[in-house]
Amino acid sequence: MVELKTGDVVPADIRLFEVMNFETDEALLTGESLPVSKDASATFQEDTGPGDRLNVAYSSSTVTKGRAKGV
């Protein structure tokens, strides 16, 4: 289990199961200039691209807001 908070760099791709006002900067992955708000309860179809999966925190992205837990 990994716990993340504001300022942390995500150490690996993590499936989130608990979030509290959680956002990450995924500019390296998606090119988006704004942080992405995450939702642990979201589910997606298998063919959904990585940039659209809001229940995953991606390796090397930076936590800009909130806290979360995942595996």
mmCIF file of N, CA, C and O in Angstrom:
data_model
loop_
_atom_site.group_PDB
_atom_site.id
_atom_site.type_symbol
_atom_site.label_atom_id
_atom_site.label_comp_id
_atom_site.label_asym_id
_atom_site.label_seq_id
_atom_site.Cartn_x
_atom_site.Cartn_y
_atom_site.Cartn_z
ATOM 1 N N MET A 1 0.842 -1.164 0.000
ATOM 2 C CA MET A 1 0.000 0.000 0.000
ATOM 3 C C MET A 1 0.894 1.236 0.000
ATOM 4 O O MET A 1 1.932 1.265 0.648
ATOM 5 N N VAL A 2 0.467 2.248 -0.751
ATOM 6 C CA VAL A 2 1.211 3.502 -0.851
ATOM 7 C C VAL A 2 0.300 4.638 -0.410
ATOM 8 O O VAL A 2 -0.860 4.705 -0.814
ATOM 9 N N GLU A 3 0.827 5.524 0.430
ATOM 10 C CA GLU A 3 0.109 6.723 0.835
ATOM 11 C C GLU A 3 0.767 7.916 0.166
ATOM 12 O O GLU A 3 1.990 8.051 0.199
ATOM 13 N N LEU A 4 -0.038 8.776 -0.430
ATOM 14 C CA LEU A 4 0.458 9.947 -1.149
ATOM 15 C C LEU A 4 -0.143 11.211 -0.558
ATOM 16 O O LEU A 4 -1.294 11.211 -0.131
ATOM 17 N N LYS A 5 0.642 12.302 -0.567
ATOM 18 C CA LYS A 5 0.158 13.593 -0.089
ATOM 19 C C LYS A 5 0.757 14.695 -0.963
ATOM 20 O O LYS A 5 1.664 14.439 -1.768
ATOM 21 N N THR A 6 0.269 15.905 -0.797
ATOM 22 C CA THR A 6 0.729 17.044 -1.590
ATOM 23 C C THR A 6 2.249 17.143 -1.576
ATOM 24 O O THR A 6 2.876 17.053 -0.528
ATOM 25 N N GLY A 7 2.837 17.298 -2.763
ATOM 26 C CA GLY A 7 4.279 17.428 -2.903
ATOM 27 C C GLY A 7 4.995 16.136 -3.219
ATOM 28 O O GLY A 7 6.131 16.156 -3.677
ATOM 29 N N ASP A 8 4.362 14.986 -2.994
ATOM 30 C CA ASP A 8 4.994 13.694 -3.276
ATOM 31 C C ASP A 8 5.090 13.456 -4.783
ATOM 32 O O ASP A 8 4.258 13.929 -5.551
ATOM 33 N N VAL A 9 6.100 12.700 -5.170
ATOM 34 C CA VAL A 9 6.202 12.196 -6.537
ATOM 35 C C VAL A 9 5.725 10.750 -6.498
ATOM 36 O O VAL A 9 6.187 9.966 -5.660
ATOM 37 N N VAL A 10 4.821 10.392 -7.369
ATOM 38 C CA VAL A 10 4.251 9.036 -7.382
ATOM 39 C C VAL A 10 5.358 8.052 -7.779
ATOM 40 O O VAL A 10 5.964 8.191 -8.844
ATOM 41 N N PRO A 11 5.645 7.044 -6.917
ATOM 42 C CA PRO A 11 6.779 6.151 -7.150
ATOM 43 C C PRO A 11 6.555 5.074 -8.215
ATOM 44 O O PRO A 11 7.509 4.516 -8.741
ATOM 45 N N ALA A 12 5.300 4.777 -8.515
ATOM 46 C CA ALA A 12 4.958 3.743 -9.505
ATOM 47 C C ALA A 12 3.510 3.966 -9.910
ATOM 48 O O ALA A 12 2.812 4.758 -9.279
ATOM 49 N N ASP A 13 3.043 3.292 -10.950
ATOM 50 C CA ASP A 13 1.623 3.374 -11.294
ATOM 51 C C ASP A 13 0.830 2.760 -10.149
ATOM 52 O O ASP A 13 1.121 1.632 -9.727
ATOM 53 N N ILE A 14 -0.152 3.497 -9.637
ATOM 54 C CA ILE A 14 -0.874 3.072 -8.447
ATOM 55 C C ILE A 14 -2.378 3.129 -8.691
ATOM 56 O O ILE A 14 -2.906 4.159 -9.122
ATOM 57 N N ARG A 15 -3.071 2.034 -8.409
ATOM 58 C CA ARG A 15 -4.531 1.992 -8.460
ATOM 59 C C ARG A 15 -5.052 2.568 -7.152
ATOM 60 O O ARG A 15 -4.745 2.045 -6.076
ATOM 61 N N LEU A 16 -5.795 3.653 -7.221
ATOM 62 C CA LEU A 16 -6.259 4.357 -6.035
ATOM 63 C C LEU A 16 -7.514 3.712 -5.467
ATOM 64 O O LEU A 16 -8.417 3.333 -6.210
ATOM 65 N N PHE A 17 -7.579 3.570 -4.141
ATOM 66 C CA PHE A 17 -8.796 3.066 -3.511
ATOM 67 C C PHE A 17 -9.360 4.048 -2.488
ATOM 68 O O PHE A 17 -10.478 3.879 -2.021
ATOM 69 N N GLU A 18 -8.605 5.084 -2.164
ATOM 70 C CA GLU A 18 -9.106 6.125 -1.252
ATOM 71 C C GLU A 18 -8.486 7.456 -1.638
ATOM 72 O O GLU A 18 -7.258 7.556 -1.758
ATOM 73 N N VAL A 19 -9.307 8.474 -1.873
ATOM 74 C CA VAL A 19 -8.791 9.807 -2.215
ATOM 75 C C VAL A 19 -9.503 10.873 -1.386
ATOM 76 O O VAL A 19 -10.668 10.728 -1.039
ATOM 77 N N MET A 20 -8.776 11.939 -1.092
ATOM 78 C CA MET A 20 -9.342 13.075 -0.381
ATOM 79 C C MET A 20 -8.871 14.338 -1.107
ATOM 80 O O MET A 20 -7.715 14.744 -0.961
ATOM 81 N N ASN A 21 -9.765 14.891 -1.968
ATOM 82 C CA ASN A 21 -9.453 16.128 -2.681
ATOM 83 C C ASN A 21 -8.109 16.002 -3.410
ATOM 84 O O ASN A 21 -7.234 16.857 -3.281
ATOM 85 N N PHE A 22 -7.920 14.923 -4.166
ATOM 86 C CA PHE A 22 -6.618 14.520 -4.717
ATOM 87 C C PHE A 22 -6.466 14.918 -6.183
ATOM 88 O O PHE A 22 -7.335 14.623 -7.005
ATOM 89 N N GLU A 23 -5.350 15.596 -6.493
ATOM 90 C CA GLU A 23 -5.030 15.979 -7.870
ATOM 91 C C GLU A 23 -3.558 15.706 -8.142
ATOM 92 O O GLU A 23 -2.719 15.848 -7.249
ATOM 93 N N THR A 24 -3.259 15.330 -9.389
ATOM 94 C CA THR A 24 -1.868 15.117 -9.798
ATOM 95 C C THR A 24 -1.562 15.888 -11.069
ATOM 96 O O THR A 24 -2.438 16.140 -11.888
ATOM 97 N N ASP A 25 -0.282 16.243 -11.233
ATOM 98 C CA ASP A 25 0.198 16.899 -12.442
ATOM 99 C C ASP A 25 0.715 15.803 -13.363
ATOM 100 O O ASP A 25 1.744 15.189 -13.094
ATOM 101 N N GLU A 26 -0.016 15.553 -14.464
ATOM 102 C CA GLU A 26 0.344 14.487 -15.399
ATOM 103 C C GLU A 26 0.872 15.041 -16.715
ATOM 104 O O GLU A 26 0.771 14.400 -17.756
ATOM 105 N N ALA A 27 1.456 16.233 -16.679
ATOM 106 C CA ALA A 27 1.939 16.875 -17.903
ATOM 107 C C ALA A 27 2.940 15.990 -18.655
ATOM 108 O O ALA A 27 2.946 15.976 -19.888
ATOM 109 N N LEU A 28 3.759 15.241 -17.942
ATOM 110 C CA LEU A 28 4.724 14.354 -18.600
ATOM 111 C C LEU A 28 4.045 13.248 -19.389
ATOM 112 O O LEU A 28 4.543 12.799 -20.408
ATOM 113 N N LEU A 29 2.875 12.814 -18.905
ATOM 114 C CA LEU A 29 2.159 11.708 -19.538
ATOM 115 C C LEU A 29 1.210 12.188 -20.635
ATOM 116 O O LEU A 29 1.185 11.643 -21.734
ATOM 117 N N THR A 30 0.411 13.211 -20.329
ATOM 118 C CA THR A 30 -0.665 13.613 -21.233
ATOM 119 C C THR A 30 -0.419 14.940 -21.943
ATOM 120 O O THR A 30 -1.105 15.253 -22.898
ATOM 121 N N GLY A 31 0.493 15.757 -21.414
ATOM 122 C CA GLY A 31 0.724 17.072 -21.991
ATOM 123 C C GLY A 31 -0.242 18.127 -21.478
ATOM 124 O O GLY A 31 -0.141 19.289 -21.846
ATOM 125 N N GLU A 32 -1.189 17.732 -20.621
ATOM 126 C CA GLU A 32 -2.147 18.693 -20.066
ATOM 127 C C GLU A 32 -1.425 19.636 -19.107
ATOM 128 O O GLU A 32 -0.597 19.218 -18.310
ATOM 129 N N SER A 33 -1.769 20.909 -19.173
ATOM 130 C CA SER A 33 -1.104 21.885 -18.317
ATOM 131 C C SER A 33 -1.768 22.023 -16.953
ATOM 132 O O SER A 33 -1.178 22.583 -16.037
ATOM 133 N N LEU A 34 -2.987 21.503 -16.795
ATOM 134 C CA LEU A 34 -3.707 21.603 -15.534
ATOM 135 C C LEU A 34 -3.677 20.283 -14.772
ATOM 136 O O LEU A 34 -3.689 19.210 -15.391
ATOM 137 N N PRO A 35 -3.647 20.334 -13.446
ATOM 138 C CA PRO A 35 -3.699 19.096 -12.655
ATOM 139 C C PRO A 35 -4.998 18.333 -12.902
ATOM 140 O O PRO A 35 -6.024 18.916 -13.246
ATOM 141 N N VAL A 36 -4.944 17.007 -12.703
ATOM 142 C CA VAL A 36 -6.084 16.133 -12.940
ATOM 143 C C VAL A 36 -6.655 15.681 -11.598
ATOM 144 O O VAL A 36 -5.928 15.137 -10.762
ATOM 145 N N SER A 37 -7.944 15.900 -11.402
ATOM 146 C CA SER A 37 -8.629 15.460 -10.191
ATOM 147 C C SER A 37 -8.902 13.955 -10.302
ATOM 148 O O SER A 37 -9.408 13.485 -11.322
ATOM 149 N N LYS A 38 -8.569 13.205 -9.255
ATOM 150 C CA LYS A 38 -8.715 11.748 -9.271
ATOM 151 C C LYS A 38 -9.958 11.300 -8.514
ATOM 152 O O LYS A 38 -10.404 11.955 -7.580
ATOM 153 N N ASP A 39 -10.510 10.147 -8.926
ATOM 154 C CA ASP A 39 -11.727 9.594 -8.333
ATOM 155 C C ASP A 39 -11.536 8.087 -8.161
ATOM 156 O O ASP A 39 -11.549 7.342 -9.143
ATOM 157 N N ALA A 40 -11.356 7.638 -6.927
ATOM 158 C CA ALA A 40 -11.089 6.226 -6.654
ATOM 159 C C ALA A 40 -12.255 5.318 -7.009
ATOM 160 O O ALA A 40 -12.066 4.147 -7.323
ATOM 161 N N SER A 41 -13.470 5.832 -6.998
ATOM 162 C CA SER A 41 -14.639 4.992 -7.265
ATOM 163 C C SER A 41 -14.982 4.878 -8.754
ATOM 164 O O SER A 41 -15.879 4.132 -9.131
ATOM 165 N N ALA A 42 -14.265 5.595 -9.595
ATOM 166 C CA ALA A 42 -14.539 5.565 -11.036
ATOM 167 C C ALA A 42 -14.155 4.205 -11.629
ATOM 168 O O ALA A 42 -13.170 3.590 -11.229
ATOM 169 N N THR A 43 -14.953 3.726 -12.587
ATOM 170 C CA THR A 43 -14.637 2.508 -13.328
ATOM 171 C C THR A 43 -14.656 2.827 -14.816
ATOM 172 O O THR A 43 -15.382 3.720 -15.250
ATOM 173 N N PHE A 44 -13.865 2.095 -15.584
ATOM 174 C CA PHE A 44 -13.703 2.389 -17.007
ATOM 175 C C PHE A 44 -13.688 1.115 -17.829
ATOM 176 O O PHE A 44 -13.322 0.051 -17.331
ATOM 177 N N GLN A 45 -14.036 1.250 -19.097
ATOM 178 C CA GLN A 45 -13.954 0.111 -20.010
ATOM 179 C C GLN A 45 -12.490 -0.213 -20.262
ATOM 180 O O GLN A 45 -11.610 0.630 -20.110
ATOM 181 N N GLU A 46 -12.257 -1.456 -20.666
ATOM 182 C CA GLU A 46 -10.897 -1.946 -20.865
ATOM 183 C C GLU A 46 -10.111 -1.127 -21.893
ATOM 184 O O GLU A 46 -8.897 -0.961 -21.767
ATOM 185 N N ASP A 47 -10.781 -0.592 -22.900
ATOM 186 C CA ASP A 47 -10.076 0.135 -23.958
ATOM 187 C C ASP A 47 -9.878 1.627 -23.658
ATOM 188 O O ASP A 47 -9.398 2.369 -24.503
ATOM 189 N N THR A 48 -10.187 2.067 -22.447
ATOM 190 C CA THR A 48 -9.974 3.466 -22.058
ATOM 191 C C THR A 48 -8.482 3.745 -21.968
ATOM 192 O O THR A 48 -7.731 2.985 -21.359
ATOM 193 N N GLY A 49 -8.046 4.829 -22.570
ATOM 194 C CA GLY A 49 -6.626 5.193 -22.575
ATOM 195 C C GLY A 49 -6.124 5.590 -21.198
ATOM 196 O O GLY A 49 -6.905 5.986 -20.327
ATOM 197 N N PRO A 50 -4.817 5.519 -20.979
ATOM 198 C CA PRO A 50 -4.252 5.812 -19.665
ATOM 199 C C PRO A 50 -4.544 7.233 -19.183
ATOM 200 O O PRO A 50 -4.778 7.443 -18.000
ATOM 201 N N GLY A 51 -4.557 8.193 -20.056
ATOM 202 C CA GLY A 51 -4.793 9.574 -19.651
ATOM 203 C C GLY A 51 -6.204 9.829 -19.166
ATOM 204 O O GLY A 51 -6.468 10.834 -18.507
ATOM 205 N N ASP A 52 -7.128 8.916 -19.456
ATOM 206 C CA ASP A 52 -8.521 9.081 -19.064
ATOM 207 C C ASP A 52 -8.908 8.257 -17.834
ATOM 208 O O ASP A 52 -10.043 8.324 -17.387
ATOM 209 N N ARG A 53 -7.992 7.510 -17.299
ATOM 210 C CA ARG A 53 -8.290 6.676 -16.126
ATOM 211 C C ARG A 53 -8.077 7.495 -14.856
ATOM 212 O O ARG A 53 -6.947 7.707 -14.433
ATOM 213 N N LEU A 54 -9.170 7.935 -14.268
ATOM 214 C CA LEU A 54 -9.105 8.827 -13.121
ATOM 215 C C LEU A 54 -8.901 8.105 -11.798
ATOM 216 O O LEU A 54 -8.774 8.740 -10.760
ATOM 217 N N ASN A 55 -8.821 6.779 -11.823
ATOM 218 C CA ASN A 55 -8.605 6.021 -10.598
ATOM 219 C C ASN A 55 -7.172 5.490 -10.490
ATOM 220 O O ASN A 55 -6.887 4.616 -9.682
ATOM 221 N N VAL A 56 -6.268 6.044 -11.293
ATOM 222 C CA VAL A 56 -4.869 5.626 -11.293
ATOM 223 C C VAL A 56 -3.975 6.859 -11.176
ATOM 224 O O VAL A 56 -4.190 7.856 -11.860
ATOM 225 N N ALA A 57 -2.969 6.757 -10.295
ATOM 226 C CA ALA A 57 -1.924 7.788 -10.217
ATOM 227 C C ALA A 57 -0.705 7.213 -10.933
ATOM 228 O O ALA A 57 -0.298 6.077 -10.659
ATOM 229 N N TYR A 58 -0.149 7.982 -11.846
ATOM 230 C CA TYR A 58 0.917 7.460 -12.697
ATOM 231 C C TYR A 58 2.312 7.807 -12.191
ATOM 232 O O TYR A 58 2.544 8.905 -11.661
ATOM 233 N N SER A 59 3.226 6.878 -12.397
ATOM 234 C CA SER A 59 4.611 7.023 -11.976
ATOM 235 C C SER A 59 5.203 8.341 -12.463
ATOM 236 O O SER A 59 4.985 8.748 -13.599
ATOM 237 N N SER A 60 5.932 9.002 -11.598
ATOM 238 C CA SER A 60 6.645 10.258 -11.850
ATOM 239 C C SER A 60 5.744 11.482 -11.906
ATOM 240 O O SER A 60 6.243 12.582 -12.088
ATOM 241 N N SER A 61 4.424 11.312 -11.759
ATOM 242 C CA SER A 61 3.565 12.491 -11.680
ATOM 243 C C SER A 61 3.688 13.058 -10.261
ATOM 244 O O SER A 61 4.067 12.366 -9.325
ATOM 245 N N THR A 62 3.358 14.331 -10.110
ATOM 246 C CA THR A 62 3.488 15.012 -8.823
ATOM 247 C C THR A 62 2.112 15.277 -8.230
ATOM 248 O O THR A 62 1.209 15.714 -8.940
ATOM 249 N N VAL A 63 1.970 15.017 -6.940
ATOM 250 C CA VAL A 63 0.714 15.304 -6.252
ATOM 251 C C VAL A 63 0.651 16.810 -6.000
ATOM 252 O O VAL A 63 1.522 17.374 -5.344
ATOM 253 N N THR A 64 -0.374 17.456 -6.542
ATOM 254 C CA THR A 64 -0.511 18.900 -6.400
ATOM 255 C C THR A 64 -1.514 19.298 -5.326
ATOM 256 O O THR A 64 -1.526 20.449 -4.888
ATOM 257 N N LYS A 65 -2.352 18.342 -4.896
ATOM 258 C CA LYS A 65 -3.393 18.673 -3.945
ATOM 259 C C LYS A 65 -3.922 17.401 -3.297
ATOM 260 O O LYS A 65 -4.085 16.381 -3.958
ATOM 261 N N GLY A 66 -4.195 17.449 -1.986
ATOM 262 C CA GLY A 66 -4.888 16.372 -1.298
ATOM 263 C C GLY A 66 -4.009 15.203 -0.898
ATOM 264 O O GLY A 66 -2.786 15.305 -0.847
ATOM 265 N N ARG A 67 -4.693 14.081 -0.653
ATOM 266 C CA ARG A 67 -3.989 12.856 -0.263
ATOM 267 C C ARG A 67 -4.757 11.646 -0.791
ATOM 268 O O ARG A 67 -5.940 11.747 -1.119
ATOM 269 N N ALA A 68 -4.053 10.514 -0.848
ATOM 270 C CA ALA A 68 -4.671 9.293 -1.385
ATOM 271 C C ALA A 68 -3.926 8.070 -0.900
ATOM 272 O O ALA A 68 -2.776 8.151 -0.452
ATOM 273 N N LYS A 69 -4.618 6.921 -1.024
ATOM 274 C CA LYS A 69 -4.002 5.615 -0.755
ATOM 275 C C LYS A 69 -4.282 4.724 -1.956
ATOM 276 O O LYS A 69 -5.340 4.825 -2.599
ATOM 277 N N GLY A 70 -3.335 3.846 -2.256
ATOM 278 C CA GLY A 70 -3.509 2.928 -3.376
ATOM 279 C C GLY A 70 -2.533 1.775 -3.322
ATOM 280 O O GLY A 70 -1.680 1.707 -2.447
ATOM 281 N N VAL A 71 -2.682 0.883 -4.301
ATOM 282 C CA VAL A 71 -1.786 -0.286 -4.409
ATOM 283 C C VAL A 71 -1.232 -0.368 -5.805
ATOM 284 O O VAL A 71 -1.790 0.122 -6.744
#
